[in-house]
CSV table of C-alpha atoms in Angstrom, one decimal:
chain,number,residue,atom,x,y,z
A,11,UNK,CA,-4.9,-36.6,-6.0
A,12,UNK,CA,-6.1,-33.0,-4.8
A,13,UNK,CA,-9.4,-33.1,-3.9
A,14,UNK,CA,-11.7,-29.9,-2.9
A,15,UNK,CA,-12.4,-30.2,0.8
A,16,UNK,CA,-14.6,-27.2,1.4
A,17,UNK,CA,-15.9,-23.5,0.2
A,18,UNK,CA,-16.2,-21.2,2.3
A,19,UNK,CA,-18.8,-18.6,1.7
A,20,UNK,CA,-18.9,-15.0,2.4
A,21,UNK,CA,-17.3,-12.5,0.8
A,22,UNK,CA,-19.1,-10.5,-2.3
A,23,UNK,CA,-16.1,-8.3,-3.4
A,24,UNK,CA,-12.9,-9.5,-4.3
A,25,UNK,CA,-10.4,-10.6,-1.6
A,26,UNK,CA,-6.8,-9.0,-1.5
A,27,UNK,CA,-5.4,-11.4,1.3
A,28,UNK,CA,-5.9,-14.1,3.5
A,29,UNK,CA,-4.1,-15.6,6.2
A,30,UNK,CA,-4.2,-18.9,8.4
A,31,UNK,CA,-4.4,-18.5,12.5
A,32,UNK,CA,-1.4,-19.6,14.3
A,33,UNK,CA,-3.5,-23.5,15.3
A,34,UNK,CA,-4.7,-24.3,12.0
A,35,UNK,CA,-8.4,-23.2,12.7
A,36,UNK,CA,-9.4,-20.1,11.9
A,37,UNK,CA,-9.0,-18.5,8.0
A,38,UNK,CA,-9.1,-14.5,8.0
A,39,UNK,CA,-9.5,-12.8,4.5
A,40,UNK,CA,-9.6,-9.0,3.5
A,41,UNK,CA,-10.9,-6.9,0.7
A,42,UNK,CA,-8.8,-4.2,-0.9
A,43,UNK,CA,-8.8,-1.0,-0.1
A,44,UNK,CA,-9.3,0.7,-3.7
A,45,UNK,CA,-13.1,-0.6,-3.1
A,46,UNK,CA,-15.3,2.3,-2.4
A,47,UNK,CA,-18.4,0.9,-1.0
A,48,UNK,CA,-17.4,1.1,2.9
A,49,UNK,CA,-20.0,-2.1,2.8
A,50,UNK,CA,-17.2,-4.1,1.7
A,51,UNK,CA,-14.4,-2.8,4.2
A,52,UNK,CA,-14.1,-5.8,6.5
A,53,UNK,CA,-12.4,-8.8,7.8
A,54,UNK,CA,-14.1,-12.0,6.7
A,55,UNK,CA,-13.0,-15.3,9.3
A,56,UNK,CA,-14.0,-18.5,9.2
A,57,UNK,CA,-13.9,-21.5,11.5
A,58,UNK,CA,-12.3,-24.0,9.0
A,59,UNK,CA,-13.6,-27.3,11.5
A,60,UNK,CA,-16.9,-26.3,10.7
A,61,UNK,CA,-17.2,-24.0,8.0
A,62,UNK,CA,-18.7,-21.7,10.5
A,63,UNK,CA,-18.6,-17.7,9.2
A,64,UNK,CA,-17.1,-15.9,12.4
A,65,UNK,CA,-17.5,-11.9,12.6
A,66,UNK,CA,-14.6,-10.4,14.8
A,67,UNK,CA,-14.1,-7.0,12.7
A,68,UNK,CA,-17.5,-6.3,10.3
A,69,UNK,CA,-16.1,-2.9,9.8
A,70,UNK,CA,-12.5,-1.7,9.6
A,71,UNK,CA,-14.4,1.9,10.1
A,72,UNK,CA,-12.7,4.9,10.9
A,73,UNK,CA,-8.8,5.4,13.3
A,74,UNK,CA,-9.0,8.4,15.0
A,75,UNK,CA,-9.2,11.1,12.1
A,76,UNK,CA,-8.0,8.8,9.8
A,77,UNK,CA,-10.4,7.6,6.9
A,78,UNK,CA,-9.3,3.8,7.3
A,79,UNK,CA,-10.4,1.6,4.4
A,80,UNK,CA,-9.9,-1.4,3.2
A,81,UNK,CA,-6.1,-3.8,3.3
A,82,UNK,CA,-4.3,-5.5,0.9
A,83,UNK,CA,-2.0,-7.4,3.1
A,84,UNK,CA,-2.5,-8.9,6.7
A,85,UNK,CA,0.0,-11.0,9.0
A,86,UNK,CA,-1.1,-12.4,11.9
A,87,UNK,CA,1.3,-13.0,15.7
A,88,UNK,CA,3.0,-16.5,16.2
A,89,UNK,CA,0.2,-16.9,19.4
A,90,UNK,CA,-2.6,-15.6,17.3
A,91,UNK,CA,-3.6,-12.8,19.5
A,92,UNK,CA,-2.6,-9.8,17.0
A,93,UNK,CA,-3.7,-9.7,13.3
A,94,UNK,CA,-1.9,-6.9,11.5
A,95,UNK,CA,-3.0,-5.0,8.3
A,96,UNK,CA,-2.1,-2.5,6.3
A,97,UNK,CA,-4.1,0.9,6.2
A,98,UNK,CA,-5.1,3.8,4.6
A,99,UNK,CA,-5.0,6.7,5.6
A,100,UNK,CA,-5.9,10.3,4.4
A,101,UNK,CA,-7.1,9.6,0.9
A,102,UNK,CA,-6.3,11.4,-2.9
A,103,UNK,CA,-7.9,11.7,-5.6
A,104,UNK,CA,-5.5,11.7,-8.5
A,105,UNK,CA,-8.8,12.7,-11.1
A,106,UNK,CA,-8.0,9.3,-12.5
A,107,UNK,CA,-11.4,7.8,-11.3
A,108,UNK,CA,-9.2,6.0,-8.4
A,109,UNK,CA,-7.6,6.9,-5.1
A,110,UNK,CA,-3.9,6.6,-3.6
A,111,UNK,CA,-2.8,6.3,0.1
A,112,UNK,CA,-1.4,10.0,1.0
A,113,UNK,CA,-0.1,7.9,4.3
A,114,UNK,CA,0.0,4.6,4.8
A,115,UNK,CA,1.2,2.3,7.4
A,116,UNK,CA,0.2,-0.8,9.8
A,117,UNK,CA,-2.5,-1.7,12.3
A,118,UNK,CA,-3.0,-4.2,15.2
A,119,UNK,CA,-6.0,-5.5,16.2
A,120,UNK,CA,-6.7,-8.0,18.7
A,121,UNK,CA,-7.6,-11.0,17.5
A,122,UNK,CA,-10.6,-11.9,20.4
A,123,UNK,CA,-11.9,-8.6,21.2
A,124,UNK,CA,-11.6,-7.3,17.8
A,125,UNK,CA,-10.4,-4.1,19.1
A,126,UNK,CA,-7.6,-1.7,17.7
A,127,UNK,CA,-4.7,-2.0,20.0
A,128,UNK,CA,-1.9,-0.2,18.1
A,129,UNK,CA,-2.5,2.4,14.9
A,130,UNK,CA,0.8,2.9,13.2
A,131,UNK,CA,-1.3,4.4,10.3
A,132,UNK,CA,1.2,7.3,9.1
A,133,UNK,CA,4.5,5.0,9.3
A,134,UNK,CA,4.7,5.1,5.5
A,135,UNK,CA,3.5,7.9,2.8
A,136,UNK,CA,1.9,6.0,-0.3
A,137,UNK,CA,1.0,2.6,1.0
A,138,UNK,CA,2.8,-0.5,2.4
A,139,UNK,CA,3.4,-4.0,0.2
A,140,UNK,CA,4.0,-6.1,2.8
A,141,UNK,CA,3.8,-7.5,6.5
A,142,UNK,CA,5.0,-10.3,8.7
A,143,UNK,CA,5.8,-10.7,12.3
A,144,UNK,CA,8.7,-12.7,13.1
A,145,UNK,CA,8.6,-16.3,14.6
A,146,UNK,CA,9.3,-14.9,18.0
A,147,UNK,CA,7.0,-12.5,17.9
A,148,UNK,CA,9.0,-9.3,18.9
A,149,UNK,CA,8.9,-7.8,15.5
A,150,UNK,CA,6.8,-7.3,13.0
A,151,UNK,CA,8.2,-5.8,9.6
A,152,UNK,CA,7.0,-3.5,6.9
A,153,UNK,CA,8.1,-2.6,3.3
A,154,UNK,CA,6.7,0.4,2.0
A,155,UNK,CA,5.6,1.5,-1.8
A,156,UNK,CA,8.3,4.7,-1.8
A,157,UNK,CA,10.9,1.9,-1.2
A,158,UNK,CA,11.3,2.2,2.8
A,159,UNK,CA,11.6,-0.9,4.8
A,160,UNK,CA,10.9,-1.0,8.8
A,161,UNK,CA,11.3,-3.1,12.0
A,162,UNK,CA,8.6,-2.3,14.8
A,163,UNK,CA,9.1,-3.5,18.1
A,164,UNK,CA,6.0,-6.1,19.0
A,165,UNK,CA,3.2,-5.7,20.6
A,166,UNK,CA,3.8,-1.9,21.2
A,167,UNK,CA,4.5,-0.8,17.5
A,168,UNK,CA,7.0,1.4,18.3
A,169,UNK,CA,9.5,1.5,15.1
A,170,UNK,CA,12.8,0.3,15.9
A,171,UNK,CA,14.7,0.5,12.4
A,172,UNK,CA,14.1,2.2,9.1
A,173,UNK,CA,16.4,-0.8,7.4
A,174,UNK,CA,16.3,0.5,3.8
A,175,UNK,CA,15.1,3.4,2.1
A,176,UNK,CA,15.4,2.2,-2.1
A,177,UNK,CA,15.0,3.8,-5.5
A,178,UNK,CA,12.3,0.6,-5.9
A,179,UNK,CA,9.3,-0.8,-4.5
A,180,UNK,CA,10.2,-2.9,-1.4
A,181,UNK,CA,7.7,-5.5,-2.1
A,182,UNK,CA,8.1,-8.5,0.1
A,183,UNK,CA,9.8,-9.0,3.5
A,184,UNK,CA,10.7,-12.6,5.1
A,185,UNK,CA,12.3,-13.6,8.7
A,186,UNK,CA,14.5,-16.6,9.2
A,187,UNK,CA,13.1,-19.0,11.6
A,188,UNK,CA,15.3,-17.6,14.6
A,189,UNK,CA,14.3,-14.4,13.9
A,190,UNK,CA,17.9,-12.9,13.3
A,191,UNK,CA,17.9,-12.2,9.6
A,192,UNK,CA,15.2,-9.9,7.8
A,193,UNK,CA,15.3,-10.2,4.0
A,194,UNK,CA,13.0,-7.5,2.0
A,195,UNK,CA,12.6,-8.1,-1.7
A,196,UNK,CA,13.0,-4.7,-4.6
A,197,UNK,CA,11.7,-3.5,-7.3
A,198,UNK,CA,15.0,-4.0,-9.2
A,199,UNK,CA,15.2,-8.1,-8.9
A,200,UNK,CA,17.5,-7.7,-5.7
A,201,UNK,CA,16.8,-9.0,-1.7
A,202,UNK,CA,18.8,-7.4,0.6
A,203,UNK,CA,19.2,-9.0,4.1
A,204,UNK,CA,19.8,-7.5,7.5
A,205,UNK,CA,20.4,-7.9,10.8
A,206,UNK,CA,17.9,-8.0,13.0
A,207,UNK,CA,19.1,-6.8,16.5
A,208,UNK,CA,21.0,-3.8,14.6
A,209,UNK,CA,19.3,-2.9,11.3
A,210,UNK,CA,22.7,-3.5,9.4
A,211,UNK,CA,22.5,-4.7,6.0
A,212,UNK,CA,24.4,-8.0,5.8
A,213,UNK,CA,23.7,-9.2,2.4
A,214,UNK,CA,23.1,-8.5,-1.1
A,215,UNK,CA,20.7,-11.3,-3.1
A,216,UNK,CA,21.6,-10.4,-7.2
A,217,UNK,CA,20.5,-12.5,-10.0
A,218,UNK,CA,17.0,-11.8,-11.0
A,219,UNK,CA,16.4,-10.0,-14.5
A,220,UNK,CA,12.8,-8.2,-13.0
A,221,UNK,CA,11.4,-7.8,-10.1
A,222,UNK,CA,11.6,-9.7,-6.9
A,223,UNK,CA,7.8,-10.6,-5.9
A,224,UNK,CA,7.6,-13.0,-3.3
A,225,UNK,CA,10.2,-14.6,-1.0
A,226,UNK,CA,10.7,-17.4,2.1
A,227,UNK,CA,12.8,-19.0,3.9
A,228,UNK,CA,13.2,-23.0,4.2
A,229,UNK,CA,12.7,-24.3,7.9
A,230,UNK,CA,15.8,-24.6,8.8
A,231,UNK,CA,16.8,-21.1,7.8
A,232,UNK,CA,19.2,-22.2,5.6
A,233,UNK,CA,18.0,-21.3,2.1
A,234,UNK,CA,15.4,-18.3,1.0
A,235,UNK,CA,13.2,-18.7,-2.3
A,236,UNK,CA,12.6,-15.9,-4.6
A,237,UNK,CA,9.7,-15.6,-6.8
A,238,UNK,CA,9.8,-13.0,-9.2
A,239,UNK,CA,8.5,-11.6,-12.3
A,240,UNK,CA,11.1,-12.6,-14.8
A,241,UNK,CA,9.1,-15.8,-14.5
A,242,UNK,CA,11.7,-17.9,-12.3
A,243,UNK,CA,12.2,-19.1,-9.2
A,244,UNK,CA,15.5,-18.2,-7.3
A,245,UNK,CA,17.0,-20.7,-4.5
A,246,UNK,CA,19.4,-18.8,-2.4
A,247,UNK,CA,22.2,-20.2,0.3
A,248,UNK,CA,21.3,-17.9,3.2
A,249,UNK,CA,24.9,-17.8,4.7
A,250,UNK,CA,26.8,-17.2,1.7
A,251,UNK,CA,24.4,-15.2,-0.5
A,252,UNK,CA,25.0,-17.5,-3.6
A,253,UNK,CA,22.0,-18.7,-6.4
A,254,UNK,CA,22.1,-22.4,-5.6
A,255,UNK,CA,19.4,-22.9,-8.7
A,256,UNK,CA,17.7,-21.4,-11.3
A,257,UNK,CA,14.2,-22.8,-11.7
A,258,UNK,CA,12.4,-22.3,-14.5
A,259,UNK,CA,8.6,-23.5,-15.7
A,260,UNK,CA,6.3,-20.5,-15.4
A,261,UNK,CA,5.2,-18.9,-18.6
A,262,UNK,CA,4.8,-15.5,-16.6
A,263,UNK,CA,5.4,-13.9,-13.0
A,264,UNK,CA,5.7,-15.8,-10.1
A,265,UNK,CA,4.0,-14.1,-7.3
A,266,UNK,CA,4.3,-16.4,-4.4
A,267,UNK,CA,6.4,-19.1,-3.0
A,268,UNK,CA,6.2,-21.3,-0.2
A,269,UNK,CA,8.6,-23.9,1.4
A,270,UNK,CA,6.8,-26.7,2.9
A,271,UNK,CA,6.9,-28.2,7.1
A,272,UNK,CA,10.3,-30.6,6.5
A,273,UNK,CA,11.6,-28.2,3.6
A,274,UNK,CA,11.5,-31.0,1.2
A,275,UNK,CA,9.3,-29.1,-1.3
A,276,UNK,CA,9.0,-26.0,-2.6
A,277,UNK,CA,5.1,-24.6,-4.0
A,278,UNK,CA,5.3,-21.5,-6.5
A,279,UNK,CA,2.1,-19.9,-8.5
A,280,UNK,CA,1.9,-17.0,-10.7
A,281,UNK,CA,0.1,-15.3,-13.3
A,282,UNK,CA,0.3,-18.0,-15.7
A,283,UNK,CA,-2.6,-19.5,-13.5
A,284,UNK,CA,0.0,-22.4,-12.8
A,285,UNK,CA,0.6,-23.8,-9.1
A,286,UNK,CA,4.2,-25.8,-9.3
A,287,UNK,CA,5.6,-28.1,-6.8
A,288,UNK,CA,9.0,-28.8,-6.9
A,289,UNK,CA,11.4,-31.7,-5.0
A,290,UNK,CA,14.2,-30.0,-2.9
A,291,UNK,CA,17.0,-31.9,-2.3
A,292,UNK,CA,17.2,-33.7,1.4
């Protein structure tokens, strides 16, 4: 039976994202950047051994000229020492009563000092989806809202690949454990996948009927789940590129999937306020 362990208190606006710290420890969570009180632009962590509220970034404040708000998505380095987020910067009102990212991009902080180590705040005009560094640490990748997708060499930020550049959202990007194989998930229910050490595309995912929203990649490497928002789950083999299953409970999108430690279990949730758990075989 699931029992609560623990709340932590803290944040007053909504939270976008959250991440865990590579040892377990440390919980880091970020309010959106649509919020316009700059009271609320900051990076909430907590010391989950004992509950502690810890303060490393109060205020995401200001990057050079940039008017740097709040973040929707954050990734944090296999060692822990760099915690990236996206960014916005240079700000437009639309007359809408709401504002849009004119550029966009990714920042790195360090974790300890809480200090901005590399801005990579204009990499991407109207706002980024997603971010993740991969398991070795030398990359960390980025898919864009006008459909681009990019590799960034890690720690320095320098880009290395623009990998796709789409008629739809690139909304989620995912490395295999040995850090060779990038897979971004579109807009138009595909994931592409590419190589890492070229920027080649080496494989097209098809099979959803809307869009792809989340994806990940069993610990082996050897099969990638898709979440999406035709309300199924996808389970892909990685080497071939065929839909192994088609797994269907949700009553609306699935925004999230996660493989568990030995693989033998996959998590999904979505907007039907449902969390699923599913047996994989061994």
């Amino acid at each position: 039976e699931a029992k609560e362990v623990q709340i932590l208190q803290g944040p007053t606006a909504r939270l976008s994202d959250m991440v865990l710290s590579a040892d377990g420890n440390i919980i880091i969570a970020v309010t959106p950047n649509w919020i316009e009180d700059r009271e609320f632009h900051k990076l909430w962590l907590w010391d989950i051994r004992n509950s502690e509220e810890l303060s490393v970034l109060r205020d995401i404040g200001k990057s050079g000229q940039a008017d740097v708000r709040g973040a929707d998505t954050l990734a944090i380095s296999p060692d822990g020492t760099l915690l990236a987020l996206n960014a916005c910067a240079g700000r437009v009102d639309l007359g809408l009563g709401g504002l849009i990212c004119e550029f966009a991009g990714v920042q790195l902080f360090n974790t300890s000092s809480g200090q901005l180590e590399v801005d990579m705040s204009h990499a991407f005009v109207n706002g980024v989806w997603a971010i993740a560094f991969s398991p070795d640490g030398k990359l960390i990748a980025a898919s864009g809202k006008n459909g681009t997708a990019k590799l960034f060499s890690a720690p320095s930020g320098k880009e290395k690949f623009t990998v796709l550049e789409a008629d739809h959202h690139t909304i989620d990007v995912a490395f295999t454990p040995d850090s060779k194989t990038l897979a971004v998930a579109l807009g138009d229910g595909t994931i592409h996948l590419f190589n890492t050490e070229t920027g080649d595309e080496s494989n097209v995912l098809e099979g959803h009927a809307e869009a792809v929203t989340s994806i990940a990649f069993s610990p082996d490497g050897a099969l990638l789940a898709s979440g999406s928002t035709d309300s199924t789950v996808g389970i892909w083999d990685v080497s071939t590129g065929q839909r192994l299953a088609t797994l269907e409970g949700h009553e609306d999108a699935v925004l999230s999937v996660a493989f568990s430690p030995a693989g033998t279990y996959l998590a999904s949730g979505g907007n039907d306020k449902a969390f699923r758990l599913w047996g994989l075989p061994r």
